[in-house]
Coordinates of C-alpha atoms in Angstrom, one line a residue:
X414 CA 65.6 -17.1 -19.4
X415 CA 62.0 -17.6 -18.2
X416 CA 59.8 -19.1 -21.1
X417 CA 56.7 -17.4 -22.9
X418 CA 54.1 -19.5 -21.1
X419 CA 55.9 -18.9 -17.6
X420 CA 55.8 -15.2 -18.6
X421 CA 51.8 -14.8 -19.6
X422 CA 51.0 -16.4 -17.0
X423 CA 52.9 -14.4 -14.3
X424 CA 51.4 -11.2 -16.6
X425 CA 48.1 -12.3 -16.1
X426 CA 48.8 -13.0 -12.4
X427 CA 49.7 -9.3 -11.5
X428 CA 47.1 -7.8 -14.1
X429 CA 44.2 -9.6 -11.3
X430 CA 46.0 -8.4 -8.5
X431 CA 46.4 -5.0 -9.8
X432 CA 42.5 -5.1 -10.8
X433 CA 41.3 -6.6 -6.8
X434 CA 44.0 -4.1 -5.5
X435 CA 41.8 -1.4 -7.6
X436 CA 38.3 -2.7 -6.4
X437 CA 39.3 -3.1 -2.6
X438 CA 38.9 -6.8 -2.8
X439 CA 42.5 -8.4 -2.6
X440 CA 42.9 -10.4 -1.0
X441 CA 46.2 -10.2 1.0
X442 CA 44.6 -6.7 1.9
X443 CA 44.8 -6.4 5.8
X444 CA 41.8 -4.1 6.4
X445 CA 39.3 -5.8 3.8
X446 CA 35.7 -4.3 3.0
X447 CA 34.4 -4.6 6.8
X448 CA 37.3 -2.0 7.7
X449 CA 36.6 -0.2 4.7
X450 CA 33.2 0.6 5.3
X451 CA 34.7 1.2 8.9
X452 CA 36.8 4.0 7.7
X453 CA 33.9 5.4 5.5
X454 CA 31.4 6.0 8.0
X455 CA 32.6 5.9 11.5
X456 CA 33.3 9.5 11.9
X457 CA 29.6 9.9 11.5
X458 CA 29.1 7.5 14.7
X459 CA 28.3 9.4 17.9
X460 CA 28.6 8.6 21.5
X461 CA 25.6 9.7 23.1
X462 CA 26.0 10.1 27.0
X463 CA 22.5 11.3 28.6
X464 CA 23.3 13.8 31.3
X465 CA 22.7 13.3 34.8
X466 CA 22.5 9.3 34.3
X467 CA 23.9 6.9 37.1
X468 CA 24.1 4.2 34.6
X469 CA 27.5 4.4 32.9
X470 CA 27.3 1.5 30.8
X471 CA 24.4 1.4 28.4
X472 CA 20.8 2.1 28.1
X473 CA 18.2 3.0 29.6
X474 CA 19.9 6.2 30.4
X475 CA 23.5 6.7 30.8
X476 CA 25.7 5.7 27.2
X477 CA 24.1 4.8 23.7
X478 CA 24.6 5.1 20.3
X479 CA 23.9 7.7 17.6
X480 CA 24.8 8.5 13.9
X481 CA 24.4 11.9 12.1
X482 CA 22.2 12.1 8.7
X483 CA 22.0 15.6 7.6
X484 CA 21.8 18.4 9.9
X485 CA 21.1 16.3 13.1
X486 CA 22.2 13.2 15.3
X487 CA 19.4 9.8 15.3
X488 CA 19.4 8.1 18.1
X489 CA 16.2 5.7 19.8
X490 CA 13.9 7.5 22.0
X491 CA 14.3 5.4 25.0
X492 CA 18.5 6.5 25.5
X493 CA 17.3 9.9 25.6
X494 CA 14.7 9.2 27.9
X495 CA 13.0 12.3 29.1
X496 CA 16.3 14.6 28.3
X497 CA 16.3 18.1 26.9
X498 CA 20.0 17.9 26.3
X499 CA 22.5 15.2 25.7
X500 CA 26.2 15.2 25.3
X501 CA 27.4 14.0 21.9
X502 CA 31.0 12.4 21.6
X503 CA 32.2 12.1 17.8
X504 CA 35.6 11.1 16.8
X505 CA 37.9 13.9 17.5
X506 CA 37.6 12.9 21.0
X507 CA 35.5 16.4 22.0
X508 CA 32.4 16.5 23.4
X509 CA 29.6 18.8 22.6
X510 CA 26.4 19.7 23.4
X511 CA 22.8 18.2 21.7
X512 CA 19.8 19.2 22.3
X513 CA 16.4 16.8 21.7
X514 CA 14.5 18.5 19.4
X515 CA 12.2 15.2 18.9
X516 CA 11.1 11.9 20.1
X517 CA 8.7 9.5 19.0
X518 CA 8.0 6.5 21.6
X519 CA 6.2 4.2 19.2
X520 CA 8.8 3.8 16.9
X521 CA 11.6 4.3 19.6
X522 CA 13.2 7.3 17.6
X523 CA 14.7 10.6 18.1
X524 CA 16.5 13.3 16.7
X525 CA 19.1 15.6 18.3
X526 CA 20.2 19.1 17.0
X527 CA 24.5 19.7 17.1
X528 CA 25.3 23.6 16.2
X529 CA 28.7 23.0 16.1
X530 CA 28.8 19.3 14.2
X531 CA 32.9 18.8 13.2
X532 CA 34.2 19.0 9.8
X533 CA 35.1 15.1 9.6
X534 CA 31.6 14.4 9.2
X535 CA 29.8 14.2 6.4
X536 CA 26.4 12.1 7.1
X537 CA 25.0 9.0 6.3
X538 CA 22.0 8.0 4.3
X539 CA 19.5 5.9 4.6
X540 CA 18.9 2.9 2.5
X541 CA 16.3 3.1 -0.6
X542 CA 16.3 -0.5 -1.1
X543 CA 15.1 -3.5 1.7
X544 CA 17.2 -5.5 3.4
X545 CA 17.5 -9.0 2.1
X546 CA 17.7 -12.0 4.3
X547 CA 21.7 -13.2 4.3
X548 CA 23.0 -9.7 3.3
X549 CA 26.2 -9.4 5.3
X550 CA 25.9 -6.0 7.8
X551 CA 27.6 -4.3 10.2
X552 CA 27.0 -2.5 13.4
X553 CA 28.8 0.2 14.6
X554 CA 28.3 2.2 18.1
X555 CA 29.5 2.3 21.6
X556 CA 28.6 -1.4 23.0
X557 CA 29.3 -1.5 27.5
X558 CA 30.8 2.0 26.4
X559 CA 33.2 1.1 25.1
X560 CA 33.4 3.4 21.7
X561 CA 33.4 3.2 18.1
X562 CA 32.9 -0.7 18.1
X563 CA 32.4 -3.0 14.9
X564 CA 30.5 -6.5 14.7
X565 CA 29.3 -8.3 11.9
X566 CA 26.7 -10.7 10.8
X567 CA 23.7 -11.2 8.2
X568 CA 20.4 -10.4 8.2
X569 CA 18.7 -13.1 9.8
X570 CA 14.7 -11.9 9.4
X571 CA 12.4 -8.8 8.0
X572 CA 9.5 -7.9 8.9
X573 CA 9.4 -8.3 12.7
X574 CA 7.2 -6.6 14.9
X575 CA 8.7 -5.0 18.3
X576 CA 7.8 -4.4 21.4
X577 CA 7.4 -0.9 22.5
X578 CA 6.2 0.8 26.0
X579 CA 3.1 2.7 24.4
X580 CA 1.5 -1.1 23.4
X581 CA 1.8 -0.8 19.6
X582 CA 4.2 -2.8 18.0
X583 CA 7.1 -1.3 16.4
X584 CA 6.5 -2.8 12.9
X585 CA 9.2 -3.5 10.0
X586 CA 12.2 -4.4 11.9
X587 CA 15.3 -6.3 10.9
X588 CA 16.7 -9.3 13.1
X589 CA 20.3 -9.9 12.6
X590 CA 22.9 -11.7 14.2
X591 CA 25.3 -9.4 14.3
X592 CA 26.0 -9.0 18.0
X593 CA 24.5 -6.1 19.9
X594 CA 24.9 -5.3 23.8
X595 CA 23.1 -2.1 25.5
X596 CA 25.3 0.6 24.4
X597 CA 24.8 0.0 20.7
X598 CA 21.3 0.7 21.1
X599 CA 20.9 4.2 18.5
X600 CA 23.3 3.5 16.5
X601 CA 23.3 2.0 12.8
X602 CA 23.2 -1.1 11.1
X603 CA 24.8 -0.7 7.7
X604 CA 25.1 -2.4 4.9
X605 CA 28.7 -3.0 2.5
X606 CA 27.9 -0.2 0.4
X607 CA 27.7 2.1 3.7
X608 CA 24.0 2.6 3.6
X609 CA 21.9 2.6 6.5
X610 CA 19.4 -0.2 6.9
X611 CA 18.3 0.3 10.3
X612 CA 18.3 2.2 13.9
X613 CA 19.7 -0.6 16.5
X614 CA 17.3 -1.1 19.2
X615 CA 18.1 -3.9 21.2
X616 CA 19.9 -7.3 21.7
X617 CA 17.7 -10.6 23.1
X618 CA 20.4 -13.1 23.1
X619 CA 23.9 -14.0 21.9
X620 CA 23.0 -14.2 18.2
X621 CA 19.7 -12.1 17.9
X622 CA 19.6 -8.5 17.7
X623 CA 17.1 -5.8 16.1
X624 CA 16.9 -2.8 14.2
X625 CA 14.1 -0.3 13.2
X626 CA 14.1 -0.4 9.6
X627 CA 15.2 2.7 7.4
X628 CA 11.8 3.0 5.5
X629 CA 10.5 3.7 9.2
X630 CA 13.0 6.0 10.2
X631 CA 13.3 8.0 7.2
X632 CA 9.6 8.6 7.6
X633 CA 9.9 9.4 10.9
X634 CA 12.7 11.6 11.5
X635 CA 12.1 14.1 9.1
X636 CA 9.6 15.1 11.1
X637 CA 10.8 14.8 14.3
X638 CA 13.2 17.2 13.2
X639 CA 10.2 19.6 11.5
X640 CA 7.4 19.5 13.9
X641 CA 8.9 17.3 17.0
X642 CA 6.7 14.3 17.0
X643 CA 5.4 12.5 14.2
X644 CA 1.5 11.2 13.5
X645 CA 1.0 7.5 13.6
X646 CA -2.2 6.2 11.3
X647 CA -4.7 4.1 13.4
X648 CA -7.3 1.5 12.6
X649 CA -8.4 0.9 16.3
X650 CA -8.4 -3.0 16.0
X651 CA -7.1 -6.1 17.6
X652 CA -6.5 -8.7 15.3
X653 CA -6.0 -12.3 15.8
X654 CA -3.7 -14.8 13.0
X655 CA -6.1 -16.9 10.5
X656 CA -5.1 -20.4 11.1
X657 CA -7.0 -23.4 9.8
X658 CA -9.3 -24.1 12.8
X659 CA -10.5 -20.6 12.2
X660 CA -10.6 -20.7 8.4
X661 CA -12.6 -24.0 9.1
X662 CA -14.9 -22.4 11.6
X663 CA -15.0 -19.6 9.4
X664 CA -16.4 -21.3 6.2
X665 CA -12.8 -19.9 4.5
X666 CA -11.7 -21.7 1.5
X667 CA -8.0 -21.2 3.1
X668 CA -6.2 -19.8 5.6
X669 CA -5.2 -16.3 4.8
X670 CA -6.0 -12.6 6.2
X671 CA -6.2 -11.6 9.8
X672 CA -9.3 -11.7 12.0
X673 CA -10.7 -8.9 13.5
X674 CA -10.8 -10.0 17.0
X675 CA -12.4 -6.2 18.5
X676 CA -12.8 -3.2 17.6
X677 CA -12.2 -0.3 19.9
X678 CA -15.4 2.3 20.6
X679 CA -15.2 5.3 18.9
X680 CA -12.5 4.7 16.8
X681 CA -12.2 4.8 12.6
X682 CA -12.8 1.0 12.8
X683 CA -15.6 1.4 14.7
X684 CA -19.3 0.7 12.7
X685 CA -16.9 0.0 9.7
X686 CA -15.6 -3.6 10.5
X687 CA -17.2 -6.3 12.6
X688 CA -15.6 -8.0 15.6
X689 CA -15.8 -11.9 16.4
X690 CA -19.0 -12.6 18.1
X691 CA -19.6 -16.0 18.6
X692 CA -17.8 -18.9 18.6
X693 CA -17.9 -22.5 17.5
X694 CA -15.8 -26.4 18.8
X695 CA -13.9 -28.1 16.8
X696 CA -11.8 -30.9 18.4
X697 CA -13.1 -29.7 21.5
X698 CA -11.6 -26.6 21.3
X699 CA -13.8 -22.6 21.0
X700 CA -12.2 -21.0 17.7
X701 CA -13.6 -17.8 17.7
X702 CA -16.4 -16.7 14.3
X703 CA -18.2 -14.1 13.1
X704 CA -15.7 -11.4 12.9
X705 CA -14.5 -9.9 9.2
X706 CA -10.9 -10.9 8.0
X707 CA -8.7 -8.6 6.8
X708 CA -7.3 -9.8 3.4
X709 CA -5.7 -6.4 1.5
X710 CA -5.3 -3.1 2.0
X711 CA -5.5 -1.2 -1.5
X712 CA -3.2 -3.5 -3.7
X713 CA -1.1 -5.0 -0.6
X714 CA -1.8 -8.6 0.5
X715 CA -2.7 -8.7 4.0
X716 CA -1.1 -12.2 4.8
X717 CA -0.5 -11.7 8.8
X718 CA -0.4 -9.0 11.9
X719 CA 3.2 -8.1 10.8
X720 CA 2.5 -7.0 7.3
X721 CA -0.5 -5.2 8.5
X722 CA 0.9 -2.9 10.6
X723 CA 3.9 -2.7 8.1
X724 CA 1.5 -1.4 5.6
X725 CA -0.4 1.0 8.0
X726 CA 3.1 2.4 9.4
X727 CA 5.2 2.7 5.4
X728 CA 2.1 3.6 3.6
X729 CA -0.5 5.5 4.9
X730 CA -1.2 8.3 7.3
X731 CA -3.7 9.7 9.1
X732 CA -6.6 11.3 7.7
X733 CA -6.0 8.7 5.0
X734 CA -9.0 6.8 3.6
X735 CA -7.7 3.7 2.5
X736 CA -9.7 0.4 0.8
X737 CA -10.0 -2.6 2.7
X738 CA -10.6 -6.0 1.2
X739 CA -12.2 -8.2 4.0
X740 CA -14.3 -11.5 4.5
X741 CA -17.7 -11.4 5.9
X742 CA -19.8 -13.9 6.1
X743 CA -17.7 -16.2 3.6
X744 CA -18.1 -13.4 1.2
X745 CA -15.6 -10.8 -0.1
X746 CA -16.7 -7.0 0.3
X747 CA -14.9 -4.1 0.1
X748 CA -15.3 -1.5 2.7
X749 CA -13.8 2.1 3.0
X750 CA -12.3 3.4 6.0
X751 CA -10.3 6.5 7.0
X752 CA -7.5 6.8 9.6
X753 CA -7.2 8.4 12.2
X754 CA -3.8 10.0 14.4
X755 CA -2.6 7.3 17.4
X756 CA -4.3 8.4 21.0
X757 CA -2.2 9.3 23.4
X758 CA -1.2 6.9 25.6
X759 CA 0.3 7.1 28.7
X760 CA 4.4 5.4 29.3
X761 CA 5.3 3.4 32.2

């Protein structure tokens, strides 16, 4: 006969696996949480295969990545390339027809219209909250083609600025190391909970990959999908990082803001802030003066480039007037400034 304290303690044994078994976390569970979130949200993946492509294996052109959130499929801009119409792959193995009923080539986004979307799909959502460096994530898409792939990693940085082929950074973005080969490019990084926090865009190396954030996207897309192209707000500045040397040369108690470097004719920026006009040695070196430094826009802290044009791209738009706090001439002023829509500019 098995004795009391034998007995509680095999109780309490079964009572923590019973209570792991009920939140998904046992451990002796085969699939875990990474297959869970797997099982949740993978129907929503899409293969996206641009017609008429002789690359089979990944972008640009040829096979990417997509997700559905609503109505519609998201995607990036550059797999769809110039296309009208794509064909969409989604789990039941049946392809169907998409048409592209928006891009946007500064953020890298588009949207594709499905009429006949299957019934195993119910959408994803886009994440309310930031990403936070070391969150665990997961990307799912079709990597070399081959489809409805899973990695995982963390997130390894915010707030990175991309490159994009109409010369404005692609502000916002999430590094992770989750790994990412062309193929996966459109589809989503997610987070445990199944929540979108970002658009895959591209891999640079064996443990660095990026994604445009959700904040972007979910400004974006919406009206992609509405009007077909979405306005950008614009300054019309170049700006240059406030380092010592120029803080020094700049009579600057510290090294903060960014420097106005130029300031292009005609635009909102244009008889509103001053560019650098002069410059001055120190250590034998020219550090550039005379141009105002950007410190704050409205109640945001204006600490580098990246934040900038995170604040202009998740907070404003165009026809905006926003406040800008700025150093001139060692002194603080406050200046007002109203945005204007992005030029046009022409691709590669």
């Amino acid at each position: 006969m098995q004795d009391d304290g034998n007995e509680n303690a095999e109780n309490a044994e079964n009572a923590e696996n019973d209570e792991n078994d009920e939140n998904g976390d046992d451990p002796f569970d085969a699939g875990g949480p990474y297959a869970n979130v797997y099982d949740d949200i993978i129907d929503d993946v899409v293969l996206v295969n641009v017609l008429g492509s002789d690359d089979p294996f990944g972008d640009p052109g040829g096979i990417g990545s997509g997700f559905v959130v609503g109505d519609h499929v998201v995607t990036n801009a550059h797999v769809v390339g110039d296309a009208n119409d794509v064909e969409l792959q989604f789990r039941d193995e049946e392809w169907r027809e998409g048409e592209v009923v928006g891009t946007d080539s500064h953020s890298d986004l588009a949207a594709i219209a499905v009429d006949d979307r299957p019934a195993i799909t119910d959408g994803l959502s886009f994440a309310a909250d930031d990403p936070v460096i070391g969150q665990e994530v997961l990307v799912l898409g079709n990597p070399l083609g081959l489809d409805a792939s899973l990695s995982q990693g963390i997130v390894s940085g915010v707030d990175r600025q991309l490159p994009s082929p109409t010369g404005f950074a692609i502000p916002a973005a999430i590094q992770t190391d989750a790994p990412v080969n062309p193929g996966n490019s459109g589809g989503p990084l997610v987070s445990l909970d199944g929540d979108v926090l970002g658009v895959v865009f591209a891999g640079a190396g064996q443990t660095i990959g990026f994604a445009i954030s959700a904040q972007l996207a979910d400004r974006v897309i919406p009206a992609l999908i509405e009007d077909g192209e979405y306005e950008h707000s614009y300054m019309g500045i170049g700006v240059s990082p406030v380092g010592p040397q120029i803080a020094a040369a700049n009579d600057l108690e510290e090294a903060r803001g960014v420097l106005v470097s130029e300031v292009v004719p005609d635009s909102p920026a244009d008889g509103v802030l001053e560019p650098i006009d002069g410059e001055t040695a120190i250590d034998g070196e020219p550090v550039p003066t005379g141009g105002d430094i950007i410190v704050s826009i409205g109640d945001e802290e204006i600490p580098n480039e990246a934040r900038l044009t995170a604040v202009l791209a998740l907070e404003t738009a165009p026809d905006e007037t926003i406040d800008l706090e700025v150093i001139r001439e060692g002194e603080s002023q406050q200046v007002e400034l109203t945005l204007e829509e992005r030029p046009d500019v022409d691709l590669p």
